[in-house]
Every structure is written in C-alpha cells, then in structure tokens.
CSV table of C-alpha atoms in Angstrom, one decimal:
chain,number,residue,atom,x,y,z
V,93,UNK,CA,-17.7,60.0,-22.3
V,94,UNK,CA,-17.3,62.4,-19.5
V,95,UNK,CA,-15.1,65.5,-19.4
V,96,UNK,CA,-12.5,63.8,-17.3
V,97,UNK,CA,-12.0,60.8,-19.5
V,98,UNK,CA,-11.5,62.9,-22.6
V,99,UNK,CA,-9.0,65.5,-21.2
V,100,UNK,CA,-6.0,63.9,-22.4
V,101,UNK,CA,-7.4,63.8,-26.0
V,102,UNK,CA,-8.5,67.4,-25.7
V,103,UNK,CA,-4.9,68.4,-24.4
V,104,UNK,CA,-3.2,66.6,-27.2
V,105,UNK,CA,-5.4,68.0,-29.8
V,106,UNK,CA,-5.3,71.5,-28.8
V,107,UNK,CA,-1.5,71.4,-28.4
V,108,UNK,CA,-1.3,70.0,-31.8
V,109,UNK,CA,-3.2,72.8,-33.3
V,110,UNK,CA,-1.3,75.6,-31.3
V,111,UNK,CA,2.1,73.9,-32.0
V,112,UNK,CA,1.3,73.8,-35.8
V,113,UNK,CA,-0.3,77.3,-36.2
V,114,UNK,CA,2.5,79.1,-34.1
V,115,UNK,CA,5.3,77.1,-32.7
V,116,UNK,CA,6.3,74.9,-29.9
V,117,UNK,CA,8.4,77.4,-27.6
V,118,UNK,CA,5.8,80.2,-28.0
V,119,UNK,CA,3.0,78.1,-26.6
V,120,UNK,CA,3.0,77.6,-22.6
V,121,UNK,CA,1.3,74.8,-20.7
V,122,UNK,CA,-1.1,77.5,-19.2
V,123,UNK,CA,-2.5,78.4,-22.7
V,124,UNK,CA,-2.7,74.6,-23.7
V,125,UNK,CA,-4.9,74.2,-20.6
V,126,UNK,CA,-6.8,77.3,-21.0
V,127,UNK,CA,-7.8,76.3,-24.7
V,128,UNK,CA,-8.4,72.7,-23.9
V,129,UNK,CA,-10.6,73.6,-20.8
V,130,UNK,CA,-8.5,71.4,-18.7
V,131,UNK,CA,-7.1,72.3,-15.4
V,132,UNK,CA,-3.3,72.3,-14.8
V,133,UNK,CA,-3.5,69.5,-12.3
V,134,UNK,CA,-5.3,67.4,-14.8
V,135,UNK,CA,-2.5,68.3,-17.5
V,136,UNK,CA,0.2,67.0,-15.0
V,137,UNK,CA,-1.7,63.9,-14.3
V,138,UNK,CA,-1.3,63.0,-18.0
V,139,UNK,CA,2.1,64.5,-18.9
V,140,UNK,CA,5.2,65.4,-16.8
V,141,UNK,CA,6.4,68.1,-19.2
V,142,UNK,CA,5.4,70.1,-22.4
V,143,UNK,CA,7.9,67.9,-24.3
V,144,UNK,CA,5.7,64.8,-23.4
V,145,UNK,CA,2.7,66.5,-25.0
V,146,UNK,CA,5.0,67.1,-28.1
V,147,UNK,CA,5.6,63.4,-28.3
V,148,UNK,CA,1.9,62.6,-28.0
V,149,UNK,CA,1.2,65.4,-30.8
V,150,UNK,CA,3.8,63.7,-33.0
V,151,UNK,CA,2.1,60.3,-32.4
V,152,UNK,CA,-1.3,61.8,-33.2
V,153,UNK,CA,0.1,63.2,-36.5
V,154,UNK,CA,1.9,60.1,-37.3
V,155,UNK,CA,-1.4,58.1,-37.1
V,156,UNK,CA,-3.1,60.7,-39.5
V,157,UNK,CA,-0.2,60.1,-42.0
V,158,UNK,CA,-0.3,56.3,-41.7
V,159,UNK,CA,-4.1,56.7,-42.6
V,160,UNK,CA,-3.5,59.0,-45.5
V,161,UNK,CA,-0.8,56.7,-47.1
V,162,UNK,CA,-3.0,53.6,-46.7
V,163,UNK,CA,-5.8,55.5,-48.5
V,164,UNK,CA,-3.5,56.4,-51.2
V,165,UNK,CA,-1.7,53.2,-51.6
V,166,UNK,CA,-2.1,51.0,-54.8
V,167,UNK,CA,-1.3,47.6,-56.0
V,168,UNK,CA,0.7,49.2,-59.0
V,169,UNK,CA,4.1,50.4,-57.8
V,170,UNK,CA,3.9,53.5,-60.0
V,171,UNK,CA,0.5,54.4,-58.9
V,172,UNK,CA,1.4,53.7,-55.2
V,173,UNK,CA,4.4,56.2,-55.6
V,174,UNK,CA,2.0,58.8,-57.0
V,175,UNK,CA,-0.2,57.8,-53.9
V,176,UNK,CA,2.9,58.9,-51.6
V,177,UNK,CA,2.5,62.5,-53.3
V,178,UNK,CA,-1.1,62.6,-53.1
V,179,UNK,CA,-1.3,61.5,-49.5
V,180,UNK,CA,1.1,64.3,-48.5
V,181,UNK,CA,-0.6,66.8,-50.6
V,182,UNK,CA,-3.9,66.0,-49.1
V,183,UNK,CA,-2.6,66.5,-45.5
V,184,UNK,CA,-1.2,69.9,-46.5
V,185,UNK,CA,-4.4,71.0,-48.4
V,186,UNK,CA,-6.4,69.9,-45.3
V,187,UNK,CA,-4.2,72.1,-43.0
V,188,UNK,CA,-4.6,75.0,-45.5
V,189,UNK,CA,-8.4,74.6,-45.5
V,190,UNK,CA,-8.6,74.4,-41.8
V,191,UNK,CA,-6.1,77.2,-40.9
V,192,UNK,CA,-6.2,79.5,-44.0
V,193,UNK,CA,-2.6,79.0,-44.8
V,194,UNK,CA,0.1,76.6,-45.3
V,195,UNK,CA,1.4,75.9,-41.6
V,196,UNK,CA,4.2,73.3,-42.6
V,197,UNK,CA,4.6,69.7,-41.7
V,198,UNK,CA,4.0,69.0,-38.0
V,199,UNK,CA,7.1,66.7,-38.1
V,200,UNK,CA,9.2,69.0,-40.0
V,201,UNK,CA,8.3,72.1,-37.8
V,202,UNK,CA,9.2,70.5,-34.5
V,203,UNK,CA,12.3,69.0,-36.1
V,204,UNK,CA,13.5,72.6,-37.3
V,205,UNK,CA,12.6,74.1,-33.8
V,206,UNK,CA,13.7,71.4,-31.3
V,207,UNK,CA,16.2,69.0,-32.8
V,208,UNK,CA,19.2,70.9,-31.1
V,209,UNK,CA,17.4,71.4,-28.1
V,210,UNK,CA,15.5,68.1,-27.0
V,211,UNK,CA,17.1,64.8,-27.7
V,212,UNK,CA,14.2,62.8,-26.7
V,213,UNK,CA,11.8,64.8,-29.1
V,214,UNK,CA,14.4,64.7,-31.9
V,215,UNK,CA,14.8,60.9,-31.6
V,216,UNK,CA,11.1,60.4,-31.6
V,217,UNK,CA,10.9,62.6,-34.7
V,218,UNK,CA,13.7,60.6,-36.3
V,219,UNK,CA,11.9,57.4,-35.8
V,220,UNK,CA,8.7,58.8,-37.3
V,221,UNK,CA,10.7,60.0,-40.4
V,222,UNK,CA,12.5,56.8,-40.6
V,223,UNK,CA,9.2,54.7,-40.6
V,224,UNK,CA,7.9,57.1,-43.2
V,225,UNK,CA,11.0,56.7,-45.4
V,226,UNK,CA,10.7,53.0,-45.0
V,227,UNK,CA,7.1,53.0,-46.2
V,228,UNK,CA,8.2,54.9,-49.4
V,229,UNK,CA,11.2,52.6,-49.8
V,230,UNK,CA,9.0,49.6,-49.8
V,231,UNK,CA,7.1,51.0,-52.8
V,232,UNK,CA,10.3,52.1,-54.5
V,233,UNK,CA,11.7,48.6,-54.2
V,234,UNK,CA,8.4,47.2,-55.7
V,235,UNK,CA,9.0,49.7,-58.5
V,236,UNK,CA,12.5,48.7,-59.0
V,237,UNK,CA,11.6,45.0,-59.0
V,238,UNK,CA,9.1,45.7,-61.9
V,239,UNK,CA,11.7,47.7,-63.8
V,240,UNK,CA,9.8,50.9,-63.5
V,241,UNK,CA,12.7,53.0,-62.3
V,242,UNK,CA,15.3,54.8,-64.3
V,243,UNK,CA,18.5,52.9,-64.8
V,244,UNK,CA,20.9,53.6,-61.9
V,245,UNK,CA,18.1,54.8,-59.7
V,246,UNK,CA,18.6,53.2,-56.3
V,247,UNK,CA,15.2,52.5,-54.5
V,248,UNK,CA,16.2,53.4,-51.0
V,249,UNK,CA,18.0,56.6,-52.2
V,250,UNK,CA,15.0,57.5,-54.1
V,251,UNK,CA,12.8,56.9,-50.9
V,252,UNK,CA,15.2,59.2,-48.9
V,253,UNK,CA,14.9,61.8,-51.8
V,254,UNK,CA,11.2,61.9,-51.9
V,255,UNK,CA,10.9,62.5,-48.2
V,256,UNK,CA,13.6,65.3,-48.2
V,257,UNK,CA,11.9,66.7,-51.1
V,258,UNK,CA,8.4,66.7,-49.6
V,259,UNK,CA,9.8,68.4,-46.6
V,260,UNK,CA,11.6,71.0,-48.6
V,261,UNK,CA,8.5,71.8,-50.6
V,262,UNK,CA,6.2,72.0,-47.7
V,263,UNK,CA,8.8,74.5,-45.8
V,264,UNK,CA,9.0,76.7,-48.7
V,265,UNK,CA,5.2,76.7,-49.4
V,266,UNK,CA,5.0,77.8,-45.9
V,267,UNK,CA,7.5,80.7,-46.2
V,268,UNK,CA,6.3,81.7,-49.6
V,269,UNK,CA,2.6,81.5,-48.7
V,270,UNK,CA,2.3,79.3,-51.8
V,271,UNK,CA,-0.6,77.0,-52.5
V,272,UNK,CA,-0.7,73.6,-50.7
V,273,UNK,CA,-2.0,72.0,-53.9
V,274,UNK,CA,1.4,72.5,-55.7
V,275,UNK,CA,3.2,70.3,-53.0
V,276,UNK,CA,1.9,66.9,-54.5
V,277,UNK,CA,2.9,68.2,-57.8
V,278,UNK,CA,6.3,68.9,-56.9
V,279,UNK,CA,6.8,65.4,-55.4
V,280,UNK,CA,5.4,63.9,-58.5
V,281,UNK,CA,8.1,65.8,-60.6
V,282,UNK,CA,10.8,64.3,-58.4
V,283,UNK,CA,9.3,60.8,-58.9
V,284,UNK,CA,8.7,61.3,-62.5
V,285,UNK,CA,12.4,62.2,-63.1
V,286,UNK,CA,13.3,58.9,-61.6
V,287,UNK,CA,10.9,56.6,-63.6
V,288,UNK,CA,12.0,54.6,-66.6
V,289,UNK,CA,11.1,56.2,-70.1
V,290,UNK,CA,7.5,55.7,-70.9
V,291,UNK,CA,6.3,54.8,-67.5
V,292,UNK,CA,3.6,57.1,-65.8
V,293,UNK,CA,1.4,56.7,-62.7
K,287,UNK,CA,37.5,100.0,-33.6
K,288,UNK,CA,36.1,100.7,-30.1
K,289,UNK,CA,33.5,98.6,-28.3
K,290,UNK,CA,30.6,101.0,-29.1
K,291,UNK,CA,31.2,101.0,-32.7
K,292,UNK,CA,31.1,97.2,-33.1
K,293,UNK,CA,28.2,96.6,-30.6
K,294,UNK,CA,25.8,96.2,-33.6
K,295,UNK,CA,27.8,93.6,-35.1
K,296,UNK,CA,28.4,91.7,-32.0
K,297,UNK,CA,24.6,91.6,-31.3
K,298,UNK,CA,23.9,90.2,-34.7
K,299,UNK,CA,26.6,87.6,-34.8
K,300,UNK,CA,25.7,86.4,-31.2
K,301,UNK,CA,22.1,86.4,-32.1
K,302,UNK,CA,23.0,84.4,-35.2
K,303,UNK,CA,24.8,81.7,-33.3
K,304,UNK,CA,22.1,81.4,-30.6
K,305,UNK,CA,19.1,81.1,-33.1
K,306,UNK,CA,21.0,78.9,-35.1
K,307,UNK,CA,22.0,76.6,-32.2
K,308,UNK,CA,18.8,76.9,-30.3
K,309,UNK,CA,15.7,78.7,-31.7
K,310,UNK,CA,14.4,82.1,-32.3
K,311,UNK,CA,11.6,81.9,-29.5
K,312,UNK,CA,13.7,80.3,-26.7
K,313,UNK,CA,16.4,83.0,-26.9
K,314,UNK,CA,15.7,86.4,-25.3
K,315,UNK,CA,17.0,89.8,-25.8
K,316,UNK,CA,18.7,89.8,-22.3
K,317,UNK,CA,20.7,86.6,-23.1
K,318,UNK,CA,21.6,88.1,-26.5
K,319,UNK,CA,22.9,91.2,-24.7
K,320,UNK,CA,24.7,89.2,-21.9
K,321,UNK,CA,26.5,87.0,-24.5
K,322,UNK,CA,27.3,89.8,-26.9
K,323,UNK,CA,28.6,91.9,-23.8
K,324,UNK,CA,26.2,94.6,-24.6
K,325,UNK,CA,23.9,96.8,-22.6
K,326,UNK,CA,20.2,96.6,-23.2
K,327,UNK,CA,20.1,100.3,-23.9
K,328,UNK,CA,22.9,99.9,-26.7
K,329,UNK,CA,20.8,96.9,-28.1
K,330,UNK,CA,17.6,99.2,-28.3
K,331,UNK,CA,19.6,101.8,-30.0
K,332,UNK,CA,20.1,99.5,-32.9
K,333,UNK,CA,17.1,97.4,-32.8
K,334,UNK,CA,13.6,98.3,-31.9
K,335,UNK,CA,12.5,94.5,-31.6
K,336,UNK,CA,14.2,91.0,-31.4
K,337,UNK,CA,12.4,90.6,-34.8
K,338,UNK,CA,14.6,93.3,-36.2
K,339,UNK,CA,17.6,91.4,-35.1
K,340,UNK,CA,16.2,88.4,-36.8
K,341,UNK,CA,16.2,90.5,-40.0
K,342,UNK,CA,19.7,91.5,-39.6
K,343,UNK,CA,20.7,87.7,-38.8
K,344,UNK,CA,19.1,86.7,-42.2
K,345,UNK,CA,20.9,89.5,-44.0
K,346,UNK,CA,24.3,88.3,-42.4
K,347,UNK,CA,23.6,84.6,-43.6
K,348,UNK,CA,22.4,85.7,-47.0
K,349,UNK,CA,25.7,87.6,-47.5
K,350,UNK,CA,27.7,84.4,-46.4
K,351,UNK,CA,25.5,82.3,-48.9
K,352,UNK,CA,26.2,84.7,-51.8
K,353,UNK,CA,30.0,84.6,-51.0
K,354,UNK,CA,29.9,80.7,-51.2
K,355,UNK,CA,27.7,80.7,-54.3
K,356,UNK,CA,30.4,82.9,-56.1
K,357,UNK,CA,33.2,80.7,-54.7
K,358,UNK,CA,31.5,77.6,-56.3
K,359,UNK,CA,30.3,79.3,-59.4
K,360,UNK,CA,31.9,78.0,-63.0
K,361,UNK,CA,31.7,79.0,-66.6
K,362,UNK,CA,30.4,75.5,-67.4
K,363,UNK,CA,26.8,75.3,-66.5
K,364,UNK,CA,26.9,71.7,-65.5
K,365,UNK,CA,29.7,72.6,-63.2
K,366,UNK,CA,28.0,75.4,-61.9
K,367,UNK,CA,25.1,73.3,-60.9
K,368,UNK,CA,27.4,71.0,-58.9
K,369,UNK,CA,28.8,74.3,-57.5
K,370,UNK,CA,25.4,75.0,-56.0
K,371,UNK,CA,25.4,71.5,-54.2
K,372,UNK,CA,29.0,72.2,-53.1
K,373,UNK,CA,28.3,75.7,-51.7
K,374,UNK,CA,25.2,74.6,-49.7
K,375,UNK,CA,27.1,71.5,-48.4
K,376,UNK,CA,30.2,73.7,-47.4
K,377,UNK,CA,28.1,75.9,-45.4
K,378,UNK,CA,26.4,72.9,-43.5
K,379,UNK,CA,29.8,71.2,-43.1
K,380,UNK,CA,31.1,74.4,-41.6
K,381,UNK,CA,28.3,74.7,-39.0
K,382,UNK,CA,28.9,71.0,-38.2
K,383,UNK,CA,32.4,71.8,-37.7
K,384,UNK,CA,31.8,74.7,-35.7
K,385,UNK,CA,28.8,73.6,-33.5
K,386,UNK,CA,29.5,69.7,-33.3
K,387,UNK,CA,26.1,68.9,-35.0
K,388,UNK,CA,24.0,69.7,-38.0
K,389,UNK,CA,22.1,72.6,-36.8
K,390,UNK,CA,19.9,73.3,-40.0
K,391,UNK,CA,19.6,76.1,-42.5
K,392,UNK,CA,19.5,79.5,-40.7
K,393,UNK,CA,16.8,80.5,-43.2
K,394,UNK,CA,14.9,77.3,-43.0
K,395,UNK,CA,14.8,77.1,-39.4
K,396,UNK,CA,13.5,80.6,-39.0
K,397,UNK,CA,10.8,80.1,-41.8
K,398,UNK,CA,9.6,76.9,-40.0
K,399,UNK,CA,9.4,78.8,-36.6
K,400,UNK,CA,8.1,82.1,-37.6
K,401,UNK,CA,6.3,82.0,-40.9
K,402,UNK,CA,2.9,81.8,-39.2
K,403,UNK,CA,3.9,84.4,-36.3
K,404,UNK,CA,5.6,87.2,-37.9
K,405,UNK,CA,4.7,88.6,-41.5
K,406,UNK,CA,7.7,90.9,-41.8
K,407,UNK,CA,10.4,88.1,-41.1
K,408,UNK,CA,8.2,85.6,-43.4
K,409,UNK,CA,8.4,88.1,-46.2
K,410,UNK,CA,12.0,88.8,-45.7
K,411,UNK,CA,12.9,85.0,-45.7
K,412,UNK,CA,10.7,84.6,-48.8
K,413,UNK,CA,12.7,87.3,-50.7
K,414,UNK,CA,15.9,85.5,-49.7
K,415,UNK,CA,14.7,82.2,-50.8
K,416,UNK,CA,13.4,83.9,-54.2
K,417,UNK,CA,16.9,85.3,-54.8
K,418,UNK,CA,18.6,82.1,-53.9
K,419,UNK,CA,16.1,80.3,-56.4
K,420,UNK,CA,16.7,82.9,-59.0
K,421,UNK,CA,20.4,82.4,-58.9
K,422,UNK,CA,20.1,78.6,-59.3
K,423,UNK,CA,17.5,79.3,-62.0
K,424,UNK,CA,20.0,81.4,-64.0
K,425,UNK,CA,22.4,78.5,-63.9
K,426,UNK,CA,19.6,76.0,-64.9
K,427,UNK,CA,18.5,78.2,-67.9
K,428,UNK,CA,22.3,78.4,-69.1
K,429,UNK,CA,22.3,74.4,-68.7
K,430,UNK,CA,19.1,74.2,-70.7
K,431,UNK,CA,20.2,76.6,-73.5
K,432,UNK,CA,23.3,74.3,-74.0
K,433,UNK,CA,21.0,71.3,-74.2
K,434,UNK,CA,22.6,69.8,-70.8
K,435,UNK,CA,19.0,69.2,-69.3
K,436,UNK,CA,17.0,66.0,-69.7
K,437,UNK,CA,14.2,66.4,-72.3
K,438,UNK,CA,11.1,68.0,-70.4
K,439,UNK,CA,13.1,69.4,-67.6
K,440,UNK,CA,11.9,73.1,-67.3
K,441,UNK,CA,14.9,75.0,-65.9
K,442,UNK,CA,12.8,77.2,-63.5
K,443,UNK,CA,11.0,74.1,-62.2
K,444,UNK,CA,14.4,72.5,-61.6
K,445,UNK,CA,15.7,75.5,-59.8
K,446,UNK,CA,12.7,75.4,-57.4
K,447,UNK,CA,13.3,71.7,-56.9
K,448,UNK,CA,16.9,72.2,-56.2
K,449,UNK,CA,16.0,74.7,-53.7
K,450,UNK,CA,13.3,72.6,-51.9
K,451,UNK,CA,15.4,69.4,-52.0
K,452,UNK,CA,18.4,71.3,-50.3
K,453,UNK,CA,16.0,72.6,-47.8
K,454,UNK,CA,14.6,69.1,-46.9
K,455,UNK,CA,18.0,67.3,-46.9
K,456,UNK,CA,19.3,69.8,-44.4
K,457,UNK,CA,16.3,69.6,-42.2
K,458,UNK,CA,16.4,65.7,-42.2
K,459,UNK,CA,20.1,65.8,-41.5
K,460,UNK,CA,19.5,68.0,-38.4
K,461,UNK,CA,16.6,65.7,-37.2
K,462,UNK,CA,18.5,62.2,-38.2
K,463,UNK,CA,21.8,63.7,-36.7
K,464,UNK,CA,23.3,62.5,-40.2
K,465,UNK,CA,26.6,63.9,-41.4
K,466,UNK,CA,26.4,67.1,-43.3
K,467,UNK,CA,28.8,65.9,-45.9
K,468,UNK,CA,25.8,63.9,-47.4
K,469,UNK,CA,23.9,67.1,-48.2
K,470,UNK,CA,25.9,68.0,-51.3
K,471,UNK,CA,25.6,64.4,-52.6
K,472,UNK,CA,21.9,64.4,-52.1
K,473,UNK,CA,21.4,67.7,-54.0
K,474,UNK,CA,23.9,66.3,-56.8
K,475,UNK,CA,21.7,63.1,-57.1
K,476,UNK,CA,18.5,65.5,-58.0
K,477,UNK,CA,20.6,67.5,-60.4
K,478,UNK,CA,22.0,64.3,-62.0
K,479,UNK,CA,18.4,63.1,-62.5
K,480,UNK,CA,17.7,66.1,-64.6
K,481,UNK,CA,20.7,66.0,-66.8
K,482,UNK,CA,20.6,64.8,-70.2
K,483,UNK,CA,22.1,61.2,-70.8
K,484,UNK,CA,26.0,61.3,-70.9
K,485,UNK,CA,26.2,64.7,-69.1
K,486,UNK,CA,28.3,65.0,-65.9
K,487,UNK,CA,29.5,68.0,-63.9
C-alpha cells in the first residue's frame, strides 16, 4: 500500500496513542499530523474535526476490545465471566508494557474528559459502553440460567456492576501507578462475590 | 472581607467549577481570572502555575468529601458503610442539581486527564484517594470485627473495591447521562454482596 492510502490509518493510530498517553485536549491536529507524517490537507480530507478522529479512535479500540472478549470467551458461563476479567486485564497489561505505565481505559479517559464538552463523542462512548455491558450481561444471564449466581443477584445489574468496577479499577491503577495485572484480579473479586457458594471459574 | 483578601478563594472556586464542568486542559488561566474577576497579577501572586490551582481545587473538594463522610458516619459499622454510599451519592446529586447533569468526580476527572501528564497532581490525587480508601477501610475493619462481613471478605480489599466501584459508577453515569441518584444504590449493591447473610444496614 502506498503512503496516501494508509494516511487515514496512520492518523487514527497516532491520535489513539497521543490521546491515550496524554489527553484529548492537550493534543492538537498539527501534532497528530506531524507524528503521523501526514499533511494537514490530507488530515482534513479524512476528518472534518479533531472530534471526528476521536470517534475513529474509539472505534479502533472497540474493535480491539471485541477481539479480546472473543479470545477470552468460553462455553461455561462461569469461565466466560472470568474471561471478561482476563480480557480487560490483558488490554491494560498490554498498554502498560507498551507505554511503561497504566494509561487508563481509552473509553474511560475520553468519557471523563469530553462527556460534558462534546455530545457526539459522549453518545458514541455511551453506545460502546452499552454494547460492552450487553456482552457481559449475555454471559451473566447464561450464568444465572444455570444457577451459578448468588441468590438475589440480577444478571443485568451484575453486568453493569462488572463494567463500572472495571472502569474504577483501571482509573485508580492509573492515578496510583499500580500494576495493571491487579485489575483482572479486582474484577474477579467482584464476580466471585456474586457467584453461588461452591462455584468457581 | 475586601476584594483582595478573598481573591484566592474566588480563583479556587471558579477553577473548581470550570474544571468540573469542562476539563482542566480546556480552561486557561485567563478565563479563570475573567470569571473570578481577578487580575492576572493577583492570580500569579497566589499561584505559580495552573497546576498549583488544581492542587488547591483538589484540597477544596477533599474538604467537602470529608464533611459529607462525617455527616453520614454512624456508630453501627453496617450503617456506616451505607453512609459511605450515601455521602458519595449526595455529592453527585448536589453537582447534578447545580450543573444540570452528572459532571463526574472532581478527583476522578483530574486523575483521568492528568495522571500521565503531571506527576505532582497525580501524586496529590493518589494521596486523596489513599486517605478516602483508608476512611472506608476503617469502617470495613469495624464491620469485620463484628462479624458483619461475608466469610472470605477482606476488609481492606473491600474498601479498595468500594472506592473503585464508586469511581466507575460515577464515570459511567457521566457518559451515560444517567441519574446521579442511582450511584449510591450501585455502591450499596457492592457492599450488600459482601455482608454476611441476614445483615442489612
């Protein structure tokens, strides 16, 4: 592929790295273009605004998450729940290895920074989170149907709790400079508290 | 008090509002001064940098949190745990009433945006979170000593989980534009899953 044809991808991957390791607002279009080795004219051929790049960055990370969730899926619902924790943990360990520190969740970071400032980005992130929550809920419902959940645990509420817990653990690992490997364990703890007695993944 | 003597407080309160409803990076010193009705010279008399204002803003919110935690404290540890959920929920409902939307946790927002960019702010936030976690841990240890926690639940791990859960719930309420009132209920759910059978707050 020639340089022109992969310019869009270079822009998105560069913006993804800069947003994740710094923040959205602190990174300008000029810097993205310079680091991606793309002219501004080319940038504006693909994206009307920096917010449009944010949407593409979110979609890039969402595809990566989908891949990890599929890898960690399992026929047994208790194992599949453990797979959710593993998938999230692996992504964070991967970021830590690449950047030398816990940089946070790409969705959570943008959500914290932009939810009050950009409705389109906020709604796009909300849809990604809703899809992620629904993926977890499907596993929780399977676990519930097989009697694996603690009495009184609603599978949809548990899915929402797992997602929130993952987000909180990732954010606190970022601010505490804590190891990424503990994130999966923290999610596991939450799930374990909602499994019926004697059930393990 | 004259205008000069309360300039510092006006700067901090204005910056707190602007950071919370927008973000740290998108707000400039000039805008803080204009909205606080303070000259730039006066600003730099009190603060060397915008990051110094962020530290003062964090301390302002930490004092507010401390007040709410004290209000919601109780002699009975199960009630005191419910008090933690209530305190966090009340702060978020207060922000929602004031700003017309869930704006997130002032600590969590700054943590997401600045942890990779500013070590001093990150460490200051980490200390606030550590103090908050220790406050919850003290209650969890009291609950554990009275046999109120589920078998296998470590009080310090539970405190870390409660804090992470609160952060995740607040962040997701912000991106989902969900009502702030559900935040306390979500924290309660996590605590309930770790109480011994038959124990309620």
